[in-house]
Coordinates of C-alpha atoms and ligand atoms in Angstrom, one line a residue:
M1 CA -12.5 21.2 -15.0
K2 CA -9.0 21.7 -13.8
H3 CA -6.3 21.0 -16.3
K4 CA -4.4 17.8 -15.6
I5 CA -0.8 17.1 -16.5
S6 CA -0.5 14.6 -19.3
K7 CA 3.0 15.1 -20.7
L8 CA 6.4 15.1 -19.0
P9 CA 7.4 18.7 -20.0
E10 CA 4.4 20.0 -18.1
L11 CA 5.4 17.9 -15.1
A12 CA 8.9 19.3 -15.3
K13 CA 7.4 22.8 -14.5
L14 CA 6.6 21.5 -11.0
A15 CA 10.2 20.4 -10.4
N16 CA 11.7 22.0 -7.4
Y17 CA 14.9 20.6 -5.9
S18 CA 15.3 21.8 -2.3
L19 CA 17.6 18.9 -1.5
L20 CA 20.2 19.6 -4.1
D21 CA 20.2 23.3 -3.5
N22 CA 20.4 23.3 0.3
L23 CA 22.5 20.4 1.4
T24 CA 26.0 19.3 0.8
A25 CA 26.9 16.7 -1.6
D26 CA 29.7 14.1 -1.1
P27 CA 32.8 16.1 -2.2
D28 CA 34.3 12.9 -3.7
A29 CA 31.3 12.4 -6.0
T30 CA 31.6 12.5 -9.7
E31 CA 29.6 15.0 -11.7
T32 CA 28.6 12.3 -14.2
G33 CA 27.0 10.1 -11.5
H34 CA 28.8 7.0 -12.7
D35 CA 29.3 6.0 -9.2
H36 CA 28.1 2.4 -9.0
Q37 CA 30.8 0.6 -7.0
P38 CA 30.7 0.2 -3.2
R39 CA 32.8 2.9 -1.7
E40 CA 33.0 4.9 1.5
V41 CA 31.3 8.2 1.6
F42 CA 32.7 10.3 4.4
S43 CA 30.5 13.4 4.5
G44 CA 27.7 15.2 2.8
H45 CA 24.1 14.3 2.6
Y46 CA 23.9 12.8 -0.8
V47 CA 25.7 11.3 -3.7
P48 CA 24.7 12.2 -7.3
V49 CA 24.0 8.9 -9.0
L50 CA 22.9 7.9 -12.4
P51 CA 20.1 5.3 -12.2
T52 CA 20.5 2.1 -14.3
P53 CA 17.5 1.9 -16.6
L54 CA 15.4 -1.2 -16.9
P55 CA 16.0 -2.8 -20.3
E56 CA 12.7 -2.9 -22.3
P57 CA 10.5 -1.5 -19.6
E58 CA 6.8 -2.4 -19.6
Y59 CA 4.1 -0.5 -17.8
I60 CA 2.3 -2.5 -15.1
S61 CA 0.3 0.0 -13.1
H62 CA 0.2 3.4 -11.5
S63 CA -1.7 4.7 -8.5
K64 CA -4.8 6.6 -9.8
V65 CA -5.4 7.9 -6.3
L66 CA -2.0 9.5 -6.1
F67 CA -2.1 10.8 -9.7
E68 CA -5.4 12.5 -8.8
E69 CA -3.8 14.1 -5.8
L70 CA -0.8 15.3 -7.8
G71 CA -3.0 16.6 -10.6
F72 CA -1.7 14.1 -13.1
D73 CA -3.8 12.7 -15.9
D74 CA -4.0 8.9 -16.0
K75 CA -2.7 9.2 -19.6
L76 CA 0.6 10.5 -18.3
A77 CA 1.4 7.0 -17.0
L78 CA 1.6 5.7 -20.6
D79 CA 3.5 8.7 -22.0
P80 CA 6.8 7.3 -23.4
D81 CA 8.8 10.1 -21.6
F82 CA 7.2 9.3 -18.3
I83 CA 7.9 5.6 -18.8
Q84 CA 11.5 6.4 -19.6
L85 CA 12.0 8.4 -16.5
F86 CA 10.3 6.1 -14.0
S87 CA 12.0 3.0 -15.4
G88 CA 15.3 4.6 -14.7
D89 CA 16.4 6.5 -17.7
V90 CA 17.2 10.2 -16.8
T91 CA 19.3 11.0 -19.8
N92 CA 16.6 12.6 -21.9
L93 CA 14.6 14.9 -19.7
P94 CA 12.8 18.1 -20.5
A95 CA 14.1 21.5 -19.3
G96 CA 13.7 22.0 -15.6
M97 CA 14.5 18.4 -14.7
R98 CA 18.0 17.3 -13.6
K99 CA 19.5 14.5 -15.5
I100 CA 20.9 12.9 -12.4
G101 CA 19.5 11.1 -9.4
W102 CA 20.8 11.0 -5.8
A103 CA 21.3 8.4 -3.1
T104 CA 21.8 9.1 0.6
G105 CA 23.8 7.4 3.4
Y106 CA 22.3 6.4 6.7
A107 CA 23.3 4.4 9.7
L108 CA 21.8 1.3 11.1
S109 CA 21.0 0.4 14.6
I110 CA 19.1 -2.8 15.5
Y111 CA 17.1 -2.6 18.6
G112 CA 19.2 0.3 19.9
T113 CA 22.6 -1.2 19.2
E114 CA 24.7 0.7 16.7
Y115 CA 25.9 -1.5 13.9
I116 CA 28.7 -1.1 11.4
Q117 CA 29.1 -4.7 10.5
Q118 CA 26.6 -4.4 7.6
C119 CA 28.8 -1.9 5.9
P120 CA 31.4 -3.6 3.7
F121 CA 34.1 -1.3 5.1
R122 CA 33.2 -1.8 8.7
T123 CA 33.0 1.9 9.2
G124 CA 29.3 2.7 8.4
N125 CA 30.4 4.9 5.6
G126 CA 29.3 2.5 2.9
Y127 CA 25.7 2.0 4.2
G128 CA 22.6 3.8 2.8
D129 CA 20.4 3.8 -0.3
G130 CA 21.9 0.8 -2.0
R131 CA 19.2 0.5 -4.7
A132 CA 16.9 3.4 -4.0
I133 CA 17.7 6.5 -6.1
S134 CA 15.6 9.7 -6.0
V135 CA 15.1 11.4 -9.3
L136 CA 12.8 14.3 -8.7
E137 CA 11.4 16.7 -6.2
L138 CA 8.3 18.7 -7.1
V139 CA 5.7 20.8 -5.6
A140 CA 2.1 19.9 -6.6
N141 CA -1.0 21.5 -5.0
N142 CA 1.3 23.2 -2.4
K143 CA 2.8 20.0 -1.3
R144 CA 6.4 18.9 -1.7
W145 CA 7.1 15.4 -2.9
E146 CA 10.3 13.5 -3.5
M147 CA 10.1 10.7 -6.0
Q148 CA 12.4 7.7 -5.5
L149 CA 13.0 4.8 -7.8
K150 CA 13.5 1.5 -5.9
G151 CA 15.6 -1.1 -7.8
A152 CA 17.2 1.5 -10.1
G153 CA 20.7 0.0 -9.9
C154 CA 23.8 0.2 -7.8
T155 CA 24.9 3.2 -5.8
P156 CA 28.1 3.6 -3.7
Y157 CA 26.0 2.1 -0.9
C158 CA 25.1 -1.1 -2.7
R159 CA 27.4 -3.2 -0.6
G160 CA 28.1 -5.6 -3.4
G161 CA 24.4 -6.1 -4.1
D162 CA 22.9 -5.9 -7.6
G163 CA 21.0 -2.7 -7.0
R164 CA 17.8 -4.3 -8.3
A165 CA 14.4 -5.2 -6.9
V166 CA 12.6 -8.2 -8.2
L167 CA 9.0 -8.0 -9.5
R168 CA 7.7 -10.0 -6.6
S169 CA 8.9 -7.5 -3.9
S170 CA 8.1 -4.5 -6.1
V171 CA 4.4 -5.6 -6.6
R172 CA 4.1 -6.1 -2.9
E173 CA 5.5 -2.7 -2.1
F174 CA 3.6 -1.0 -4.8
L175 CA 0.2 -2.4 -3.6
A176 CA 0.9 -2.2 0.1
Q177 CA 1.8 1.5 0.2
E178 CA -1.5 2.5 -1.4
H179 CA -3.4 0.0 0.8
M180 CA -1.9 1.5 3.9
Y181 CA -2.9 5.0 2.7
A182 CA -6.4 3.8 2.1
L183 CA -6.5 2.4 5.6
G184 CA -5.7 5.9 6.8
I185 CA -2.2 5.2 7.9
N186 CA 0.8 7.5 7.1
T187 CA 3.0 6.0 4.6
S188 CA 5.3 6.5 1.6
R189 CA 3.1 6.3 -1.5
S190 CA 3.3 4.5 -4.8
L191 CA 3.5 6.3 -8.1
S192 CA 4.2 3.7 -10.7
L193 CA 5.4 0.2 -11.4
F194 CA 7.4 -0.9 -14.4
V195 CA 9.0 -4.3 -15.2
S196 CA 11.8 -5.2 -17.6
K197 CA 10.8 -7.6 -20.3
T198 CA 14.3 -8.9 -20.7
E199 CA 16.3 -8.7 -17.4
C200 CA 15.9 -11.2 -14.6
I201 CA 17.8 -11.8 -11.5
D202 CA 18.0 -14.6 -9.0
R203 CA 17.0 -14.4 -5.4
P204 CA 16.9 -17.1 -2.7
W205 CA 13.3 -18.3 -2.7
Y206 CA 11.1 -21.3 -2.0
F207 CA 10.1 -24.3 -4.0
E208 CA 6.4 -24.4 -4.8
D209 CA 4.3 -25.5 -1.8
S210 CA 7.4 -25.4 0.3
R211 CA 7.2 -26.0 4.1
S212 CA 10.8 -24.9 4.6
H213 CA 11.7 -22.1 7.0
D214 CA 14.6 -20.9 4.8
P215 CA 14.6 -20.7 1.0
E216 CA 15.8 -23.8 -0.6
T217 CA 16.9 -22.5 -4.0
M218 CA 17.6 -19.5 -6.2
V219 CA 14.7 -18.4 -8.3
S220 CA 14.9 -16.1 -11.2
N221 CA 12.4 -13.2 -11.3
P222 CA 12.1 -10.2 -13.7
V223 CA 13.5 -6.9 -12.3
A224 CA 11.2 -4.0 -11.7
I225 CA 11.2 -0.4 -10.6
S226 CA 8.5 0.9 -8.4
T227 CA 8.5 4.6 -7.7
R228 CA 7.7 5.7 -4.2
V229 CA 6.8 9.2 -3.1
A230 CA 7.0 11.0 0.2
P231 CA 7.7 14.5 1.5
S232 CA 11.3 13.2 2.2
F233 CA 13.0 9.9 2.7
L234 CA 14.8 10.9 5.8
R235 CA 15.1 8.1 8.3
V236 CA 16.1 8.0 11.9
G237 CA 19.2 6.2 10.7
Q238 CA 20.1 9.4 8.7
L239 CA 20.2 11.6 11.8
E240 CA 22.0 8.8 13.5
L241 CA 24.8 8.7 10.9
F242 CA 25.4 12.4 11.2
A243 CA 25.2 12.3 15.0
R244 CA 27.7 9.4 15.2
R245 CA 30.1 11.5 13.1
A246 CA 29.5 14.6 15.3
R247 CA 30.0 12.7 18.5
T248 CA 33.4 11.5 17.4
M249 CA 34.2 14.7 15.5
E250 CA 35.0 12.5 12.5
H251 CA 35.6 15.6 10.4
E252 CA 35.6 19.3 11.2
N253 CA 32.2 19.9 9.6
A254 CA 30.4 17.0 11.3
L255 CA 28.4 19.0 13.9
N256 CA 27.4 21.5 11.3
E257 CA 26.2 18.7 9.0
L258 CA 24.1 17.2 11.8
E259 CA 22.5 20.6 12.3
Q260 CA 21.9 21.0 8.6
I261 CA 20.2 17.6 8.3
V262 CA 18.0 18.4 11.3
E263 CA 17.0 21.7 9.7
H264 CA 16.3 19.9 6.5
L265 CA 14.1 17.4 8.3
I266 CA 12.1 20.2 9.9
T267 CA 11.7 22.0 6.6
R268 CA 10.6 18.9 4.7
E269 CA 8.5 17.1 7.3
Y270 CA 7.5 19.5 10.0
Q271 CA 6.2 22.6 8.4
D272 CA 4.4 23.8 11.5
I273 CA 7.6 23.9 13.3
A274 CA 9.4 25.4 10.4
A275 CA 6.8 28.1 10.1
Q276 CA 7.3 29.3 13.7
S277 CA 10.4 31.1 12.7
P278 CA 12.1 30.8 9.4
I279 CA 15.3 28.9 9.1
P280 CA 17.8 30.7 9.3
P281 CA 17.9 31.9 12.1
R282 CA 19.6 28.7 12.9
L283 CA 18.1 25.8 14.7
T284 CA 17.2 26.8 18.3
P285 CA 16.9 24.4 21.3
D286 CA 13.2 25.1 21.3
K287 CA 12.8 23.9 17.8
I288 CA 14.7 20.7 18.5
L289 CA 12.5 20.0 21.5
L290 CA 9.4 20.7 19.4
L291 CA 10.7 18.4 16.7
A292 CA 11.2 15.5 19.2
T293 CA 7.8 16.0 20.7
E294 CA 6.1 16.1 17.4
F295 CA 7.9 13.0 16.1
R296 CA 6.9 11.2 19.3
E297 CA 3.3 12.2 18.6
R298 CA 3.5 10.9 15.0
L299 CA 5.4 7.7 15.7
T300 CA 3.1 6.6 18.5
S301 CA 0.0 7.3 16.4
L302 CA 1.6 5.4 13.5
V303 CA 2.3 2.3 15.6
A304 CA -1.1 2.3 17.2
N305 CA -2.5 2.4 13.7
W306 CA -0.4 -0.5 12.7
L307 CA -1.8 -2.6 15.5
R308 CA -5.3 -1.5 14.6
V309 CA -5.1 -3.1 11.2
G310 CA -2.9 -6.1 12.0
F311 CA 0.2 -4.7 10.2
C312 CA 3.7 -5.9 11.1
Q313 CA 6.5 -3.9 9.7
G314 CA 8.9 -6.8 10.3
N315 CA 12.2 -5.0 10.4
F316 CA 11.7 -1.8 12.4
N317 CA 15.4 -0.8 12.7
S318 CA 16.4 2.8 12.8
D319 CA 17.2 2.7 9.0
N320 CA 13.6 1.6 8.3
C321 CA 12.0 4.2 10.5
A322 CA 11.0 7.4 8.6
A323 CA 11.9 10.5 10.6
G324 CA 8.6 12.0 9.3
G325 CA 6.7 9.4 11.2
Y326 CA 5.3 7.4 8.3
T327 CA 5.5 3.8 7.3
L328 CA 8.6 3.0 5.2
D329 CA 10.3 -0.1 3.7
Y330 CA 7.7 -2.6 2.7
G331 CA 10.1 -5.5 2.5
P332 CA 9.5 -8.0 5.2
F333 CA 6.1 -6.7 6.3
G334 CA 2.9 -8.8 6.6
F335 CA -0.6 -8.5 7.9
C336 CA -1.6 -10.8 10.7
E337 CA -4.4 -13.1 9.7
L338 CA -4.5 -15.7 12.4
F339 CA -4.1 -13.6 15.5
E340 CA -0.8 -14.2 17.3
P341 CA 0.7 -11.5 19.5
T342 CA 4.1 -12.5 18.3
Y343 CA 3.2 -12.7 14.6
Q344 CA 6.3 -12.0 12.5
P345 CA 6.4 -13.0 8.8
W346 CA 10.1 -12.2 8.2
T347 CA 12.3 -15.1 9.2
G348 CA 15.1 -12.7 10.0
G349 CA 13.0 -10.4 12.2
G350 CA 12.8 -12.2 15.5
R351 CA 10.4 -11.6 18.3
H352 CA 11.4 -8.0 19.0
F353 CA 9.9 -6.8 15.8
S354 CA 6.8 -9.0 16.0
F355 CA 3.3 -7.7 15.9
L356 CA 2.4 -6.6 19.5
N357 CA 6.1 -5.8 20.2
Q358 CA 6.1 -2.9 17.7
P359 CA 5.5 -0.2 20.4
F360 CA 8.7 -1.2 22.0
A361 CA 10.6 -1.3 18.7
A362 CA 9.3 2.2 18.0
E363 CA 10.4 3.4 21.5
T364 CA 13.9 2.1 20.7
N365 CA 14.0 4.0 17.4
F366 CA 12.6 7.1 19.2
K367 CA 15.4 6.9 21.8
M368 CA 17.9 6.7 18.9
F369 CA 16.3 9.7 17.3
C370 CA 16.6 11.7 20.6
R371 CA 20.2 10.5 21.1
S372 CA 21.0 11.8 17.6
L373 CA 19.7 15.3 18.6
E374 CA 21.8 15.4 21.8
P375 CA 25.1 16.7 20.2
L376 CA 23.1 19.8 19.1
L377 CA 22.3 20.6 22.8
Q378 CA 25.8 20.0 24.2
T379 CA 26.0 23.5 25.5
Q380 CA 22.4 23.6 26.7
P381 CA 22.1 21.5 29.8
E382 CA 18.5 22.6 30.5
A383 CA 17.3 21.7 27.0
S384 CA 19.2 18.5 27.1
E385 CA 17.3 17.5 30.2
K386 CA 14.1 18.3 28.5
L387 CA 15.0 16.2 25.6
A388 CA 15.7 13.3 28.0
D389 CA 12.2 13.8 29.5
I390 CA 10.6 13.7 26.1
G391 CA 12.4 10.4 25.4
D392 CA 11.3 9.0 28.8
G393 CA 7.8 10.2 28.1
F394 CA 7.4 7.9 25.1
K395 CA 6.0 5.0 27.0
A396 CA 3.1 7.0 28.5
V397 CA 2.2 8.6 25.2
M398 CA 2.3 5.2 23.4
Q399 CA 0.1 3.7 26.1
Q400 CA -2.4 6.6 25.7
K401 CA -2.5 6.0 21.9
L402 CA -2.9 2.3 22.3
E403 CA -5.7 2.7 24.7
K404 CA -7.5 5.2 22.5
M405 CA -7.1 2.8 19.5
W406 CA -8.5 -0.2 21.4
T407 CA -11.3 1.9 22.8
E408 CA -12.3 3.0 19.3
K409 CA -11.8 -0.5 17.8
L410 CA -14.2 -1.9 20.4
G411 CA -16.7 1.0 20.0
L412 CA -16.4 1.9 23.7
T413 CA -16.5 5.3 25.2
A414 CA -13.7 4.6 27.8
Y415 CA -10.8 2.2 27.8
N416 CA -11.5 -1.0 29.6
S417 CA -8.4 -3.0 30.2
D418 CA -10.0 -6.1 31.7
L419 CA -12.4 -6.4 28.7
L420 CA -9.5 -6.0 26.3
I421 CA -7.2 -8.5 28.0
N422 CA -10.0 -11.1 28.2
L423 CA -10.8 -10.5 24.6
L424 CA -7.2 -10.9 23.4
Q425 CA -6.8 -14.0 25.4
L426 CA -10.0 -15.5 24.0
M427 CA -8.9 -14.6 20.5
V428 CA -5.6 -16.5 21.0
N429 CA -7.3 -19.5 22.6
T430 CA -10.0 -19.7 19.8
K431 CA -7.6 -19.0 16.9
V432 CA -9.4 -16.1 15.3
D433 CA -8.6 -14.1 12.2
F434 CA -7.6 -10.6 13.5
N435 CA -9.3 -8.3 11.0
M436 CA -12.2 -10.5 10.2
F437 CA -13.1 -10.8 13.8
F438 CA -13.2 -7.1 14.4
R439 CA -15.2 -6.5 11.3
K440 CA -17.7 -9.2 12.4
L441 CA -17.9 -7.6 15.8
S442 CA -18.6 -4.3 14.1
H443 CA -22.0 -5.7 13.1
V444 CA -22.7 -5.7 16.9
P445 CA -23.9 -9.3 17.0
Q446 CA -26.2 -10.7 19.6
H447 CA -24.7 -14.2 19.5
V448 CA -21.3 -15.8 19.2
S449 CA -22.5 -17.7 16.1
A450 CA -22.2 -14.4 14.2
L451 CA -18.5 -14.2 15.0
E452 CA -17.7 -17.8 14.2
K453 CA -16.9 -17.2 10.6
S454 CA -13.7 -15.6 11.8
F455 CA -12.6 -18.6 13.9
Y456 CA -10.0 -20.9 12.4
M457 CA -11.3 -23.8 14.5
P458 CA -14.7 -24.7 15.9
A459 CA -14.9 -23.3 19.4
S460 CA -15.2 -25.8 22.3
E461 CA -18.3 -25.6 24.5
E462 CA -16.2 -24.0 27.2
L463 CA -14.9 -21.3 24.8
Q464 CA -18.4 -20.7 23.5
Q465 CA -19.5 -20.1 27.0
Q466 CA -16.6 -17.6 27.6
W467 CA -17.4 -15.9 24.3
T468 CA -21.1 -15.6 25.3
E469 CA -20.1 -14.0 28.6
W470 CA -17.6 -11.7 27.0
L471 CA -20.1 -10.6 24.4
Q472 CA -22.7 -9.8 27.0
T473 CA -20.3 -7.7 29.0
W474 CA -19.3 -5.9 25.8
R475 CA -22.8 -5.3 24.6
A476 CA -23.8 -3.8 27.9
L477 CA -20.8 -1.5 27.9
V478 CA -21.4 -0.2 24.4
N479 CA -25.2 0.0 25.0
A480 CA -25.8 -2.3 22.1
Q481 CA -29.5 -2.6 22.7
D482 CA -30.2 1.0 21.8
N483 CA -27.3 2.0 19.8
A484 CA -26.5 -0.9 17.4
E485 CA -26.8 0.9 14.1
K486 CA -24.8 4.0 14.9
L487 CA -22.2 2.0 16.7
S488 CA -21.8 -0.4 13.8
E489 CA -21.2 2.5 11.4
Q490 CA -18.7 4.0 13.7
M491 CA -16.9 0.7 14.3
K492 CA -16.7 -0.2 10.6
Q493 CA -14.7 3.0 10.1
V494 CA -11.9 1.7 12.2
N495 CA -12.2 -2.0 11.5
P496 CA -11.5 -2.7 7.8
K497 CA -13.2 -5.4 5.9
Y498 CA -10.6 -5.9 3.1
T499 CA -7.0 -6.2 4.2
W500 CA -3.9 -7.6 2.8
R501 CA -3.9 -11.4 2.7
E502 CA -0.6 -12.7 1.4
W503 CA -2.0 -15.9 -0.2
L504 CA -4.3 -13.6 -2.4
V505 CA -1.3 -11.4 -3.4
V506 CA 1.0 -14.3 -4.3
P507 CA -1.1 -15.2 -7.4
A508 CA -1.0 -11.6 -8.5
Y509 CA 2.8 -11.3 -8.6
Q510 CA 3.1 -14.8 -10.1
A511 CA 0.7 -13.9 -12.9
A512 CA 2.6 -10.6 -13.4
A513 CA 5.8 -12.5 -14.0
K514 CA 4.0 -14.1 -16.9
G515 CA 2.9 -10.8 -18.2
N516 CA -0.7 -10.8 -16.8
Y517 CA -1.4 -7.8 -14.7
Q518 CA -5.2 -8.2 -14.2
L519 CA -5.0 -9.5 -10.6
I520 CA -2.8 -6.5 -9.7
N521 CA -5.5 -4.2 -10.9
E522 CA -8.2 -6.1 -9.1
L523 CA -6.2 -6.0 -5.9
Q524 CA -5.7 -2.3 -6.2
Q525 CA -9.4 -1.9 -6.5
V526 CA -10.2 -4.1 -3.5
L527 CA -7.4 -2.9 -1.2
N528 CA -7.9 0.8 -2.0
N529 CA -11.4 0.6 -0.5
P530 CA -10.8 -1.4 2.7
Y531 CA -13.7 -0.1 4.8
D532 CA -16.3 -0.3 2.1
E533 CA -18.7 -3.1 1.5
Q534 CA -17.9 -4.4 -2.0
S535 CA -19.6 -6.7 -4.4
K536 CA -20.7 -10.2 -3.4
E537 CA -18.1 -11.6 -5.8
I538 CA -15.3 -9.7 -4.2
E539 CA -16.6 -10.6 -0.7
D540 CA -16.5 -14.3 -1.6
K541 CA -13.0 -14.1 -2.9
Y542 CA -11.3 -11.6 -0.6
Y543 CA -13.1 -11.7 2.8
Q544 CA -12.0 -15.2 3.6
L545 CA -10.0 -17.0 6.1
R546 CA -6.5 -18.2 5.0
P547 CA -7.0 -21.7 3.7
E548 CA -5.2 -24.4 5.7
T549 CA -2.8 -25.3 3.0
F550 CA -1.1 -21.8 3.2
F551 CA -0.2 -22.2 6.9
G552 CA 3.5 -22.7 7.2
M553 CA 4.0 -22.3 3.5
G554 CA 7.4 -20.7 2.6
G555 CA 6.8 -17.5 0.7
V556 CA 3.3 -17.1 2.0
S557 CA 3.2 -17.5 5.8
H558 CA 6.9 -16.5 6.1
Y559 CA 9.7 -15.3 3.9
S560 CA 13.4 -14.7 4.4
C561 CA 14.2 -12.6 1.4
S562 CA 12.3 -9.4 0.8
S563 CA 14.3 -7.8 -1.9
Ligands
ATP1 N1 19.7 -5.8 -4.2 C1 20.3 -4.8 -3.5 N2 21.3 -4.1 -4.0 C2 21.9 -3.1 -3.3 N3 21.6 -2.8 -2.1 C3 20.6 -3.4 -1.5 C4 19.9 -4.4 -2.2 N4 18.9 -4.9 -1.3 C5 19.0 -4.2 -0.2 N5 20.0 -3.3 -0.3 C6 20.4 -2.3 0.7 O1 20.5 -3.0 1.9 C7 20.0 -2.2 3.0 C8 19.0 -3.1 3.8 O2 18.0 -3.5 3.0 P1 16.4 -3.4 3.2 O3 15.8 -4.6 2.8 O4 16.1 -2.8 4.6 O5 16.1 -2.1 2.4 P2 15.3 -1.9 1.1 O6 14.1 -2.7 1.1 O7 16.2 -2.1 -0.1 O8 15.2 -0.5 1.2 P3 14.3 0.6 1.8 O9 14.5 0.7 3.3 O10 14.9 1.8 1.1 O11 12.9 0.4 1.4 C9 19.3 -1.0 2.4 O12 20.2 0.1 2.7 C10 19.3 -1.3 1.0 O13 19.4 -0.2 0.2
MG2 MG1 15.3 -0.8 4.4

């Protein structure tokens, strides 16, 4: 059996900090990392920052799946040195590990409009990782990972915030990342979750059983640190920040810094492109075009997958769009239960980030990504034009990916737009549960009655008739008569049975605030195996329609605060 890492000094041997070696730091940063007040950062990729440890941290959970992948023994999660590090104390680390963390700046554009208003200095120089601090980069099983504490205290980008994350949002992020991974969707991953036994902070939140749209009160919740893991945490907003500076020549090194960050993105997230020719030689126009094409490929696949499982990211701005093409920022997200094309759980998100609008939101982020590469092709008109074509090509690639997704979801061999549109219309008219409906359909039923468990209301006779017709057409197209078993197996692999249901997650974070973590463990188990049939007990509890009482309930059906 392969040796597994169970102590921090062994883990330290895997440490490998490409970021700190290759990229420029903010020249105004202090070496000590005592840099916790909002301030402008004018250049450089990162600021060294000392995380603020959780007082009296307590272990809640870790991802066994990710531990396995990294070669970590489960015992490591309870090792006092491990707990110390991943609850924010980097002062006492073994040799090989740096006793400092780092935070990065990024820009924000909302639906294609560049913003600086969110920055306290109205320049954009004070926006970035306000409460996320990376503490480690390592190479495990030939893969490079960056480990980032979320809620580890203030950074220069904290904008007057407290730098903390409450337990509620940390539990959600911790569970959701691994759930998405289990659903087969690219995402940042969860390593561990620790809570403070003594520190609490207030956030705007809802009264119990609230029907209010906006939070009515401040609610105290323990602070927590979840550690997320990804090949990098580079966002479209990051490139955007450097491109804005390059465009206006804000400082003499601005274009060079943009080039560096793009090279860094390629090294960290696009190894196939990096392998084509080592960097340096410096970034070539060909590489830039390959990067744009590959990101387009990943982003369109990602969003098609989101739609496949009913996921709504909620706030798909450029600063929440990972340049590696994976899901990032599990704050205002939600999973569509009752199917509504404009489902959006975050009250601040508006329709443009709603469920079926996500392909357009992605396109806007992609255009910003391309725009951020343009300054690097200033002297290359031909390559510039190609880049514009890649941007314009987004729609067609997105459409292809969506068609493929719906085709697979319906078990068809070819896309059938009439069939799909009729179905979506019927789903809306009948008020069906998105994921439960597709799972029931994956059993290749003969009669509508087998789908009815996924309906939130009894279907009228007229609707029943329409369903019967739709089902007949579908069954004929998938050749259900001769093919049911194989088809069912295939469809179940893309139509999950167990997906995130907010009303089943709420009790888990509520119990956790009282020191009981059992429901979190149970949810991990259920959500980590979304395509499997699980026990009858689990089915009765988790494969259920949202009870009526949770509709319109603040904090369950919608939320305004995600931090
Ligand atoms: N409590 C806080 N203290 C300091 N900064 C914060 C706090 N909450 C959010 N921010 C910062 O505000 C910005 C917007 O917040 P948003 O909710 O998108 O991010 P987040 O959930 O903290 O971060 P991420 O995108 O890293 O998952 C981010 O740059 C974030 O770092
Ligand atoms: Mg964010």
